[in-house]
Amino acid sequence: MYVWPCAVVLAQYLWFHRRSLPGKAVLEIGAGVSLPGIVAAKCGAEVILSDSSELPHCLEICRQSREMNNLPQVRVVGLTWGHVCPNLLALPPQDIILASDVFFEPEDFEDILTTVYFLMQKNPKVQLWSTYQVRSADWSLEALLYKWDMKCVHIPLESFGADKEDIAESALPGRHTVEMLVISFAKKDSL
C-alpha cells in the first residue's frame, strides 16, 4: 500500500480547514492507507474509514492505520461502490465524504457517485471533498454529475498551500497534476 500524491493534497486541505472539523461526521471512501481520514480524526472529526468489502486486505490496512495512529474510536467498514449493503444502510448522516484518487477508472465513476448520492439523501448538505490525478483528457465527471443532480467546484491548490512538490515535507515522486474538487447536491431547495 502506498500514500498517493492525491492523499497528501487532500490531507493538506483538511489541515487547512482543521478548525472546522471537530465534531464533524466524516467518511473516507476508498481509504487505503487512510491518510486523509487519519488527519481528519486527529483534527477532532468523528471518522469512519471505508474501503471495498471485496478487498479485505484494504480494510486491514485501514485498521492498521487506525491502530498506528492510536485512534481506537475510528470505525472501519466495508463499502463497495454502487452496492447497497447493510454497512451502507447503517451509516449515520455524514457532513463530509473524503475521496482521494478514487476517480481512477472511468468504469467506476458512476458506482462512486451512486454511493455518494445515497449518502446525500441522508444529509443533503454533505460535501464530497475529492482529489484526483489528471491521467487522461478523455474522461470527465460533468455528465455524471448532471445525471445525479450534483454540482462541482474546483478548488485551486494554491488556495490551501498545496501547489508545491514538497507538501507536508513529503517529496511527491515524479510530476503529478492533482486537482481538488468539492462536490455537492445541485438542488437549490436542499441547501
mmCIF file of N, CA, C and O in Angstrom, residues 17 87 106 134:
data_model
loop_
_atom_site.group_PDB
_atom_site.id
_atom_site.type_symbol
_atom_site.label_atom_id
_atom_site.label_comp_id
_atom_site.label_asym_id
_atom_site.label_seq_id
_atom_site.Cartn_x
_atom_site.Cartn_y
_atom_site.Cartn_z
ATOM 1 N N HIS A 17 -8.314 23.357 6.801
ATOM 2 C CA HIS A 17 -9.656 23.566 7.350
ATOM 3 C C HIS A 17 -9.840 22.903 8.718
ATOM 4 O O HIS A 17 -10.962 22.643 9.144
ATOM 5 N N ASN A 87 -23.834 -2.325 5.674
ATOM 6 C CA ASN A 87 -22.923 -1.290 6.178
ATOM 7 C C ASN A 87 -23.292 0.096 5.650
ATOM 8 O O ASN A 87 -23.244 1.082 6.379
ATOM 9 N N PRO A 106 -12.562 5.044 -15.199
ATOM 10 C CA PRO A 106 -13.852 5.619 -15.606
ATOM 11 C C PRO A 106 -15.049 4.680 -15.407
ATOM 12 O O PRO A 106 -16.148 5.148 -15.127
ATOM 13 N N VAL A 134 -4.879 13.946 -12.695
ATOM 14 C CA VAL A 134 -5.264 14.021 -14.104
ATOM 15 C C VAL A 134 -4.435 12.994 -14.870
ATOM 16 O O VAL A 134 -3.213 13.046 -14.888
#
